[in-house]
Tab-separated table of C-alpha atoms in Angstrom:
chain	number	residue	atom	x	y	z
A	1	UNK	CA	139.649	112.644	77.946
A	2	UNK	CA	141.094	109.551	78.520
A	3	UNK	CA	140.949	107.909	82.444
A	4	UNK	CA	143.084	105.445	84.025
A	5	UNK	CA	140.926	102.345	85.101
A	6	UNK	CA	141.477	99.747	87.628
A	7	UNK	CA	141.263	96.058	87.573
A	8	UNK	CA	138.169	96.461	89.539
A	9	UNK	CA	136.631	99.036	87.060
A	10	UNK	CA	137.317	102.147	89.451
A	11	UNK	CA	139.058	105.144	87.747
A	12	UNK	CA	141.837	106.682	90.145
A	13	UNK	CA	139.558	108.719	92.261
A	14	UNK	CA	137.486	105.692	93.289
A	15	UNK	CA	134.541	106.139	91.443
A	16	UNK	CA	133.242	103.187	88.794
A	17	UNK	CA	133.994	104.217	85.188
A	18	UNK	CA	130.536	102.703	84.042
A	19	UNK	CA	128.811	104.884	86.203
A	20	UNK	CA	130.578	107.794	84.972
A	21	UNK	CA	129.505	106.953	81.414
A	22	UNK	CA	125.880	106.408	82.560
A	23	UNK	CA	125.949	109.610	84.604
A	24	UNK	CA	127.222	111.595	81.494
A	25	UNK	CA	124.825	109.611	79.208
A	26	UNK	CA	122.075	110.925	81.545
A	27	UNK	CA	123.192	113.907	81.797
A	28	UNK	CA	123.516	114.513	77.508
A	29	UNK	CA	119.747	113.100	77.479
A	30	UNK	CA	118.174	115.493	79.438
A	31	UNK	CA	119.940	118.326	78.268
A	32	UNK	CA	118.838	117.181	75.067
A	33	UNK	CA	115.475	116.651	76.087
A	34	UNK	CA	115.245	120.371	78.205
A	35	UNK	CA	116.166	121.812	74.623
A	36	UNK	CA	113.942	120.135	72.597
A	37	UNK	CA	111.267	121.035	75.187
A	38	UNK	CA	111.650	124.908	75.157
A	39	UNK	CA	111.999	125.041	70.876
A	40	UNK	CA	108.819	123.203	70.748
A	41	UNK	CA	107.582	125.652	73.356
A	42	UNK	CA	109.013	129.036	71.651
A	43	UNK	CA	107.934	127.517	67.773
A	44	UNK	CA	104.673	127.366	68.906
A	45	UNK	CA	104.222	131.152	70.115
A	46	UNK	CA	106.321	132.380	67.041
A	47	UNK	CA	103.110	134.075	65.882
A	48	UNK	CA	102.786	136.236	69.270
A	49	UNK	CA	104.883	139.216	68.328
A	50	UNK	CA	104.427	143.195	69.852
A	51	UNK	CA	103.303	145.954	68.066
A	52	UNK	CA	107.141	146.190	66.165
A	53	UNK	CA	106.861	143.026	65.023
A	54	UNK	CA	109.026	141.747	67.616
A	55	UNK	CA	108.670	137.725	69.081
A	56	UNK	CA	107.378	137.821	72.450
A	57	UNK	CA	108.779	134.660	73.054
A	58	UNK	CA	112.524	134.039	72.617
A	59	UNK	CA	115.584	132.292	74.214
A	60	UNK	CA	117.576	133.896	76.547
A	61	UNK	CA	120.802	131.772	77.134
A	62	UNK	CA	121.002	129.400	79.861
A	63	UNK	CA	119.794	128.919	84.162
A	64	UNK	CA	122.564	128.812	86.442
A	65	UNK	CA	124.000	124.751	86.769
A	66	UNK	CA	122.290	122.630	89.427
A	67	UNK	CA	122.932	119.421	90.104
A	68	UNK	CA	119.801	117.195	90.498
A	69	UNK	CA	120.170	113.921	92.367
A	70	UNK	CA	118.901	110.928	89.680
A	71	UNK	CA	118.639	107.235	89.733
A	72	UNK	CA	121.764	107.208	87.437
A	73	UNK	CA	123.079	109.248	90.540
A	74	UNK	CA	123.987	113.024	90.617
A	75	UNK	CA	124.313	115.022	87.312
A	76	UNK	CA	125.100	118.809	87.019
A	77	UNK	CA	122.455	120.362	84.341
A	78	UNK	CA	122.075	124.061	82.510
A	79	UNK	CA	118.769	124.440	82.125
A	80	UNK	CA	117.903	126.267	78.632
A	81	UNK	CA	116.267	130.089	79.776
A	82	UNK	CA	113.246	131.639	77.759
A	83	UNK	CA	112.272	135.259	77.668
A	84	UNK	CA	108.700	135.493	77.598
A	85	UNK	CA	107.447	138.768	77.184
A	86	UNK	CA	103.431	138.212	77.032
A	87	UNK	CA	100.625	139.735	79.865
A	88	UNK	CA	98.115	137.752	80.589
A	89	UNK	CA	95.489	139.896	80.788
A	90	UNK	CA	93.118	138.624	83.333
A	91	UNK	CA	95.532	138.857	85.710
A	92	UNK	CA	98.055	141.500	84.444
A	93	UNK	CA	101.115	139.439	85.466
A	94	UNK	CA	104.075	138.201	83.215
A	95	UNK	CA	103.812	134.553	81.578
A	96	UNK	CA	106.039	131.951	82.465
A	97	UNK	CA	107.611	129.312	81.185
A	98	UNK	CA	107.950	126.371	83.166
A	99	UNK	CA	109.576	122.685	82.323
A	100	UNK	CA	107.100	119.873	83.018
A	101	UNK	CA	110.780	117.782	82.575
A	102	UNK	CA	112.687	119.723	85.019
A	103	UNK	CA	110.750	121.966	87.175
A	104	UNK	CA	112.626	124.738	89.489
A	105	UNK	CA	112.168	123.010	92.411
A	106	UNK	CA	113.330	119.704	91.041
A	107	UNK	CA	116.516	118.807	92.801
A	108	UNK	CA	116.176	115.314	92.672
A	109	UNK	CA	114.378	112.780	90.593
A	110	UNK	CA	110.699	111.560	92.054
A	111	UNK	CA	112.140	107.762	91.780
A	112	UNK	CA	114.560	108.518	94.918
A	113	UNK	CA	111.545	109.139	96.715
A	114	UNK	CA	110.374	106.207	96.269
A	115	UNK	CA	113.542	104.737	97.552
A	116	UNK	CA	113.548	105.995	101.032
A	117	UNK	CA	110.218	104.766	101.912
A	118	UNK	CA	111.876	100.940	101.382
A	119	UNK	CA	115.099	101.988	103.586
A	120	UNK	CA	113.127	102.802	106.501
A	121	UNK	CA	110.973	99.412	106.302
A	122	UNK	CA	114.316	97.455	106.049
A	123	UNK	CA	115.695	98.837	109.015
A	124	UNK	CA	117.287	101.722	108.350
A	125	UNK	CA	116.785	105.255	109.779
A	126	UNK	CA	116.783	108.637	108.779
A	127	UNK	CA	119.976	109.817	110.048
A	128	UNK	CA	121.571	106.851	107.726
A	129	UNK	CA	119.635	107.591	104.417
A	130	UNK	CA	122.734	110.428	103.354
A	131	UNK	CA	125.467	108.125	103.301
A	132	UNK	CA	123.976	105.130	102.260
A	133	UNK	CA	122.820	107.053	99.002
A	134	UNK	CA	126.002	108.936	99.058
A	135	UNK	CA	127.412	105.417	98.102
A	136	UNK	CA	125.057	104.471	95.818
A	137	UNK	CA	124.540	107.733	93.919
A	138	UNK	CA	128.214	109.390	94.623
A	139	UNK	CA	126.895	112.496	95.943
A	140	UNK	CA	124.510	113.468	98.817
A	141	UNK	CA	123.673	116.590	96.757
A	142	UNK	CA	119.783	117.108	97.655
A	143	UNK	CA	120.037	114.765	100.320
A	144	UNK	CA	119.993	115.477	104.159
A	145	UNK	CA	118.033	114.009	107.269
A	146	UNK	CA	115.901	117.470	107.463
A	147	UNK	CA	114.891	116.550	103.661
A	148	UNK	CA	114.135	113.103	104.839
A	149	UNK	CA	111.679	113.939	108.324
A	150	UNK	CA	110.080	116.907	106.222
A	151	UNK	CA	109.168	113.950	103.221
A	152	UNK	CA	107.956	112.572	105.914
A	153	UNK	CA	106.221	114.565	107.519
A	154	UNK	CA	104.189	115.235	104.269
A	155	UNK	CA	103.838	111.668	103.873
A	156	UNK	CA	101.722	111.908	106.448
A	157	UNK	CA	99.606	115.004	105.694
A	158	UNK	CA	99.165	112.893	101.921
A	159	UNK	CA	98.197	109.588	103.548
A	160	UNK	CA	95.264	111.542	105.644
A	161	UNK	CA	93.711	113.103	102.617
A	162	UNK	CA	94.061	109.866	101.178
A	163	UNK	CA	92.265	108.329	103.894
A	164	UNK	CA	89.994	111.282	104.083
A	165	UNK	CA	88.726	111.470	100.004
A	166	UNK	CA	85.328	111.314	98.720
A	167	UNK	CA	84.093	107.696	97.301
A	168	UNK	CA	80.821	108.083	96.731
A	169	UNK	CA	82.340	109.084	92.979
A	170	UNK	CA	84.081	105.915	92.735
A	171	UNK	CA	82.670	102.667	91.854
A	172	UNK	CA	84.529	99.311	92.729
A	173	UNK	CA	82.999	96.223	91.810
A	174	UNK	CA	85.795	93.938	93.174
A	175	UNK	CA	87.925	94.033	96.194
A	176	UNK	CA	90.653	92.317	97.755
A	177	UNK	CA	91.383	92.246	101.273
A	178	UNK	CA	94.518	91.216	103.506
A	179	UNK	CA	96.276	91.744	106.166
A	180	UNK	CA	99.803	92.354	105.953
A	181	UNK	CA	102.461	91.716	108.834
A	182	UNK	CA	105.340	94.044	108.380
A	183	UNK	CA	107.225	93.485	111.287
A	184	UNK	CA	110.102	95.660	111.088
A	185	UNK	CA	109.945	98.828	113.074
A	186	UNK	CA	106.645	98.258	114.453
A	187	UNK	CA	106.291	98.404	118.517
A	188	UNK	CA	103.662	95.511	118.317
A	189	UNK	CA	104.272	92.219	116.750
A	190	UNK	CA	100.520	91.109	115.792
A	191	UNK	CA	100.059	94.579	114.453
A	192	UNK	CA	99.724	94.863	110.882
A	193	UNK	CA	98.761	96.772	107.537
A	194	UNK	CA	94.918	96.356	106.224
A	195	UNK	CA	94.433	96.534	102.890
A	196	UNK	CA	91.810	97.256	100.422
A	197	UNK	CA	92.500	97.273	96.395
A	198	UNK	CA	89.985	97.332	94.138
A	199	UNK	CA	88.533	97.182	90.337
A	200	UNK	CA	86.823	100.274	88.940
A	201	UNK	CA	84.002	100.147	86.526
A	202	UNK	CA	86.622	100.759	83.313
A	203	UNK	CA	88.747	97.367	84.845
A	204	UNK	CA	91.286	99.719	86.441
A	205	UNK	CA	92.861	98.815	89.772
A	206	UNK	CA	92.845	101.311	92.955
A	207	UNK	CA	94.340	101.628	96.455
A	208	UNK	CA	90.724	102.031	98.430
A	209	UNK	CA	91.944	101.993	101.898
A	210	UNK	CA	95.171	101.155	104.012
A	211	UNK	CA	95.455	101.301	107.459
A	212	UNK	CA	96.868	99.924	110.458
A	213	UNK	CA	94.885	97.170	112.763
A	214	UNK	CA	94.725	93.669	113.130
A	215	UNK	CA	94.575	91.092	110.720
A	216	UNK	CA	92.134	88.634	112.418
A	217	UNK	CA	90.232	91.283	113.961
A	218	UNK	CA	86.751	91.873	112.914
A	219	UNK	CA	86.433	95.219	114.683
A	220	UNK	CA	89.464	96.738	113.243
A	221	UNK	CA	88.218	95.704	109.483
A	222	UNK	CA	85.051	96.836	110.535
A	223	UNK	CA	85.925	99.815	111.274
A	224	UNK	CA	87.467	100.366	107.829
A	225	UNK	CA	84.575	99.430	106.241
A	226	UNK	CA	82.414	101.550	107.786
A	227	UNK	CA	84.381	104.499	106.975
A	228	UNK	CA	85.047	104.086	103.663
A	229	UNK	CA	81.017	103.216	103.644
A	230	UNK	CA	80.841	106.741	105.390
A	231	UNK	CA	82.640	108.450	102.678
A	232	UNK	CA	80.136	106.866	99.966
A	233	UNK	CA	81.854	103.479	98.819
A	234	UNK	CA	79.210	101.263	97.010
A	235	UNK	CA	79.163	97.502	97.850
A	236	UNK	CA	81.166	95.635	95.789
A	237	UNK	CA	79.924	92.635	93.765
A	238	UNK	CA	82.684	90.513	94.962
A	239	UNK	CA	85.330	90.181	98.008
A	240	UNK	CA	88.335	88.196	97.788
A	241	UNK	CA	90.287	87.984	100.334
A	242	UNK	CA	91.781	84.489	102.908
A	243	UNK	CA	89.451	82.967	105.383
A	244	UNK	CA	91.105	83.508	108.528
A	245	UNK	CA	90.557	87.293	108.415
A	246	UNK	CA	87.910	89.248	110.445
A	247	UNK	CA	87.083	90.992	106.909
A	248	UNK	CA	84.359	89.126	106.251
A	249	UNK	CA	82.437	89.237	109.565
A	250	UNK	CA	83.154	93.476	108.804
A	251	UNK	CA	81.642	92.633	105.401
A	252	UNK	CA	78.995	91.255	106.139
A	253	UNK	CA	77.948	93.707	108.633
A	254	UNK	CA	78.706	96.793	106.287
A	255	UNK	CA	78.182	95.667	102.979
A	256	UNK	CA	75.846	92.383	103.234
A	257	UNK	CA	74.975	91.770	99.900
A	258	UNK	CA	78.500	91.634	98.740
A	259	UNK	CA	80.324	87.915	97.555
A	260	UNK	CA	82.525	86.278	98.829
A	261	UNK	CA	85.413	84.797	97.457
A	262	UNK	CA	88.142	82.998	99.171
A	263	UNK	CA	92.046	83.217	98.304
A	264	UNK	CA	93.094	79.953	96.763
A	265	UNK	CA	96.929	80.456	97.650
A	266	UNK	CA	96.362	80.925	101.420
A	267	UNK	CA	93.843	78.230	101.377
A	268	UNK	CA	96.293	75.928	99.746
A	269	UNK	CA	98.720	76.603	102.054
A	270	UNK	CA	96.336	76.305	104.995
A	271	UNK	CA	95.412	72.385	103.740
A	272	UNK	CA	98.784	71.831	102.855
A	273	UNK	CA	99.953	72.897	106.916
A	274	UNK	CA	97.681	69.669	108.191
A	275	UNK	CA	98.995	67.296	105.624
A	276	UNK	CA	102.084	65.015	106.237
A	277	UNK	CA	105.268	66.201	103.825
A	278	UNK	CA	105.073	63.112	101.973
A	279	UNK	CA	101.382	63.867	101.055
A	280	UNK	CA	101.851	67.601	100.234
A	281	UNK	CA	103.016	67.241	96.531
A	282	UNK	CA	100.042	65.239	95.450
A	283	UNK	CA	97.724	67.320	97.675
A	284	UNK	CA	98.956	70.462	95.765
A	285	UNK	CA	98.195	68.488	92.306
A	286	UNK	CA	94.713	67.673	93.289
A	287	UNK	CA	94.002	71.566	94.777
A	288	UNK	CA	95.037	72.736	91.770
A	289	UNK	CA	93.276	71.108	89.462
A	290	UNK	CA	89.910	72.488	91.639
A	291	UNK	CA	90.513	75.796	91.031
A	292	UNK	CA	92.041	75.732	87.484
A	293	UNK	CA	89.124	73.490	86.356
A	294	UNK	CA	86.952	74.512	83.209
A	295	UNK	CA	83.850	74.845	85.639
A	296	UNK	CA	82.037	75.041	88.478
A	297	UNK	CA	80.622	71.478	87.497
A	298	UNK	CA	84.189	69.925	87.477
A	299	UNK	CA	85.489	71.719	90.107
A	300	UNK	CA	82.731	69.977	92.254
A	301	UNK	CA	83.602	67.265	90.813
A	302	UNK	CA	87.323	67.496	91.864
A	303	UNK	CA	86.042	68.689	95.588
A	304	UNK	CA	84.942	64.835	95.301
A	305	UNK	CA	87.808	63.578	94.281
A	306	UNK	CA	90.031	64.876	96.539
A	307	UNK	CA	87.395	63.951	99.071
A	308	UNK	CA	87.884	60.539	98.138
A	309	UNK	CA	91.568	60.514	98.280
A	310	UNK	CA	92.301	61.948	101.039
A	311	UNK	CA	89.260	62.121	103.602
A	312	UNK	CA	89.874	58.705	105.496
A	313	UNK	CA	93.345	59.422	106.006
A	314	UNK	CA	93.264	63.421	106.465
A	315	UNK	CA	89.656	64.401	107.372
A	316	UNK	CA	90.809	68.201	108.789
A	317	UNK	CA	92.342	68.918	105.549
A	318	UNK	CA	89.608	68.199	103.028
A	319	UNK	CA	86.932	70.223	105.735
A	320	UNK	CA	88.665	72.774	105.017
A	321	UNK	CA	87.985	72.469	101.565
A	322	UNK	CA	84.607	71.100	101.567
A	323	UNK	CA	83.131	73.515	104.300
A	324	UNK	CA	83.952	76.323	102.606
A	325	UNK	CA	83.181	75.044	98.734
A	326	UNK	CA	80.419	78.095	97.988
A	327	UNK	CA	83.126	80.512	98.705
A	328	UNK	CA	86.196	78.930	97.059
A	329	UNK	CA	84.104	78.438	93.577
A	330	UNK	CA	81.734	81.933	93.655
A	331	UNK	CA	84.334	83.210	91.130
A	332	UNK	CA	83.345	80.987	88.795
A	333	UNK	CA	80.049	82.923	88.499
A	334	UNK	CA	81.981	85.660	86.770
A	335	UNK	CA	83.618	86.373	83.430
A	336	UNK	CA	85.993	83.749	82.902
A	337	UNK	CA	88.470	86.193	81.595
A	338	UNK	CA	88.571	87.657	85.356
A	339	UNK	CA	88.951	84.249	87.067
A	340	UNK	CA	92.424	84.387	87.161
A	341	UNK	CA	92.177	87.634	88.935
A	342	UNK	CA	89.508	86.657	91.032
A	343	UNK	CA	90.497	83.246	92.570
A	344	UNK	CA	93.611	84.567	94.794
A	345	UNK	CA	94.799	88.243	96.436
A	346	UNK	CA	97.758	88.037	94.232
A	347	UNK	CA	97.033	91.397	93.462
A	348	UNK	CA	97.852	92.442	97.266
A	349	UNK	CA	100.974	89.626	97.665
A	350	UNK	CA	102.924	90.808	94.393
A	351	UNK	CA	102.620	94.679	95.774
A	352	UNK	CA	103.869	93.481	99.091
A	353	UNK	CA	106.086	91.347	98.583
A	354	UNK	CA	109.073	93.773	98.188
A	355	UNK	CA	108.354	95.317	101.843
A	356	UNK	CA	107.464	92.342	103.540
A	357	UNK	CA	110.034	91.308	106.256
A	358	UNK	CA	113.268	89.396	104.996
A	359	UNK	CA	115.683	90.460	107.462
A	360	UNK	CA	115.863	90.516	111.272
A	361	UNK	CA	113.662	93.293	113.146
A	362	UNK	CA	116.334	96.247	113.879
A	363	UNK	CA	116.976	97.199	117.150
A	364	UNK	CA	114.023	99.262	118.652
A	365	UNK	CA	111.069	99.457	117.635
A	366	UNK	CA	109.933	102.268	115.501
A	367	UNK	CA	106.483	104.120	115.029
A	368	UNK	CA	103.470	102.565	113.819
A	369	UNK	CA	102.820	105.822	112.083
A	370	UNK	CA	106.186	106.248	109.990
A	371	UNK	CA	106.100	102.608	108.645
A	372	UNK	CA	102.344	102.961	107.735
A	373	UNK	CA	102.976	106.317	105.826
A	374	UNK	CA	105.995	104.571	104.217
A	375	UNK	CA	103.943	101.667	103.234
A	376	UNK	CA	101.377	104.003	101.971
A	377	UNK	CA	103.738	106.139	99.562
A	378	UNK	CA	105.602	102.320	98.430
A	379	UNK	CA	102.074	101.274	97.131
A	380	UNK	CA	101.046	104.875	95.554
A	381	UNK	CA	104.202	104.445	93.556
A	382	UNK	CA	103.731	100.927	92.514
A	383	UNK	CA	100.132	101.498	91.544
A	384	UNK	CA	101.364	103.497	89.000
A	385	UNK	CA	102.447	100.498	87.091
A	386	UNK	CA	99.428	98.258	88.160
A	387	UNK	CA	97.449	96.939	84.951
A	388	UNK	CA	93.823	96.386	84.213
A	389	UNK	CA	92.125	93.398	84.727
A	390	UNK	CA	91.453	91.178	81.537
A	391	UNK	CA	88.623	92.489	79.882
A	392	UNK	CA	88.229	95.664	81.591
A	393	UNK	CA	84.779	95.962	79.293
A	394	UNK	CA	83.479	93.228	81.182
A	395	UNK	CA	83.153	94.929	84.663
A	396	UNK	CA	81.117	97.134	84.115
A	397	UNK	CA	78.486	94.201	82.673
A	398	UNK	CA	79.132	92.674	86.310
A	399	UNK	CA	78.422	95.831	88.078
A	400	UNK	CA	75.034	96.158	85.888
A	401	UNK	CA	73.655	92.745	86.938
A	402	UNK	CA	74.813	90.344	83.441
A	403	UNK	CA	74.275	86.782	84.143
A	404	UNK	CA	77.667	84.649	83.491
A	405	UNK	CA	77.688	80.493	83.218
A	406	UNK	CA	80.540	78.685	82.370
A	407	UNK	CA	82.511	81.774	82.587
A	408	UNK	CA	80.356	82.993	79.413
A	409	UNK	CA	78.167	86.084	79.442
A	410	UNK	CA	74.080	84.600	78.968
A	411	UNK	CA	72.182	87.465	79.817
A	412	UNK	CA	72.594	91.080	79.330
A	413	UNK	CA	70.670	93.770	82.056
A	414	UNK	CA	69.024	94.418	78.691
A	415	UNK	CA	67.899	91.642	77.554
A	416	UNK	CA	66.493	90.965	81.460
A	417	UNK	CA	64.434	94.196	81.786
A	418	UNK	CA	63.055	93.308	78.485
């Protein structure tokens, strides 16, 4: 059917003509899909047949419509219907079958979950989630402010158990640490987000820990390390994290024999802060070519240079390299396929940086809870898409004691014992 469209792109009734076509694309590929799923599903129990010779398992026309609220916006969908007919026999109850694409609960898609997490951290409340998605989406089908406080509310009860789980099966042999200020809706300005992330064994990466505290405050990282020591966390090999935190004073205390390794990006920007402007560019230059040197030898060697250069002039700023040298170069005692990984918390900043603040704090504050249980489900989605370190195989040789010069692997545990 043909539809009269606008200068703008709107058909008549208001709505955009491209999102109609992407709505009814959507809407074509999962009915597609939901068919495909249940003849794969019935050709595979063609076999099961009663004592007439009857299938068990046939179709049986269509489910009621529903509309189910998507990313492409709201689509109306007939689910395809099977009649299974088989007993299971432990139990004496009817099979089932059940769509892993579109259970029949599902009335909206698991990606607009993840948007209302990021609404609520840029300043908007519950009560305004239905028509702002109305707009975006075109209908608030599935959508109400009782749906959004009961997500919520389960939020919650997931971040506990999070909080709560067993570690003593997990093994991370590096961590990064920060402390994130998220000052929207929060009723105290210095409060903030800890974080832990860390490397498995296999090179995968892992939420540990996130909670809310103090960034500079020793006790309140303490007190997340000693619980997730409680609940059986191994040391890691290696910390990384910036060197105004009170992590490491926690770290030390909980997990002593642990490394440490100190962000390059916030201590750039920490030298950078007590040089002049017109000094910063060349500054920047000479930093980098520290940490991005081919090793440990000509990083030192670097250190020296930039001593040179600019310690008469700028004696603060080159302390602050120079005091802490053991901890800005300890990554270089590992794999050089990890250094890139090791040397900064990018890791922590990239995941962040989409609910850090960017606009002005709304009016009132909000609860510390809500915005930490929103954080909390924005990283759980986002570590679904986190990738392994660089040779993942290599972790596990760190974890096991291998020696490493140069960025090369020397000695094997193996080789050691022997």
């Amino acid at each position: 059917m043909l539809s009269q469209v606008n200068d703008d792109g709107t058909t008549a009734d208001g709505s955009s003509l491209i999102d109609e076509i992407v709505r009814d694309g959507a809407r074509r590929m999962l009915a597609a899909a939901l068919e495909a799923e249940v003849n794969a599903y019935i050709a595979e129990l063609a076999d099961q047949r009663d004592e007439n010779g009857r299938r068990l398992v046939v179709r049986n026309g269509y489910h009621q419509p529903r509309k189910v609220t998507t990313a492409a916006g709201v689509i109306e969908v007939k689910a395809p219907r099977v009649n299974d007919k088989r007993v299971d026999e432990a139990t004496g109850e009817r099979e089932r079958f059940s769509s892993a694409i579109l259970p029949p609960w599902c009335r909206k898609s698991p990606k607009i979950s993840e948007v209302l997490p990021l609404l609520y951290l840029h300043g908007l409340s519950s009560g305004d989630f239905v028509p702002a998605l109305e707009q975006f989406l075109g209908s608030a089908a599935g959508l109400s402010a009782a749906t959004v406080n009961r997500l919520t509310q389960q939020w919650q009860v997931d971040h506990i158990a999070f909080m709560d789980r067993d570690l003593a099966e997990v093994d991370y042999v590096y961590v990064w640490a920060d402390g994130i200020h998220l000052n929207v809706r929060l009723e105290e300005a210095k409060a903030c987000v800890l974080v832990l992330i860390g490397v498995r064994a296999d090179g995968s990466k892992d939420l540990v820990a996130l909670k809310d505290g103090y960034r500079e405050s020793a006790e309140s990282w303490a007190d997340l390390m000693r619980d997730c020591a409680r609940r059986g966390m191994r040391a890691p090999i290696l910390a990384v994290g910036d060197g105004a935190l009170g992590f490491w004073k926690a770290l030390t205390e909980v997990f002593p024999d642990t490394r440490e390794q100190r962000c390059w990006v916030h201590k750039t920007a920490n030298v950078l802060d007590s040089l002049p402007k017109s000094a910063q560019p060349g500054a920047k230059k000479a930093i980098q070519g520290i940490y991005n040197a081919e090793d440990r030898d000509h990083a030192e060697a670097a250190i020296k240079t930039f001593a040179k250069l600019y310690g008469a002039k700028f004696p603060k700023a080159v302390k602050k390299i120079v005091d802490d040298q053991d901890q800005l170069l300890a990554f270089y005692n590992f794999p050089a396929e990890h250094w890139i990984h090791l040397r900064t918390t990018n890791p922590i900043e990239s995941t962040f940086s989409t609910v850090r603040l960017r606009t002005k704090v709304t009016r009132g504050a909000g609860s510390r809870t809500a915005a930490l249980v929103m954080v909390f489900k924005l990283v759980e989605s986002a570590q679904q898409r986190w990738r392994a370190v660089n040779a993942p195989h290599l972790v596990a040789l760190v974890r096991a004691g291998a020696r490493f010069e140069g960025g090369r692997l020397i000695e094997r545990p193996t080789e050691r014992a022997a």
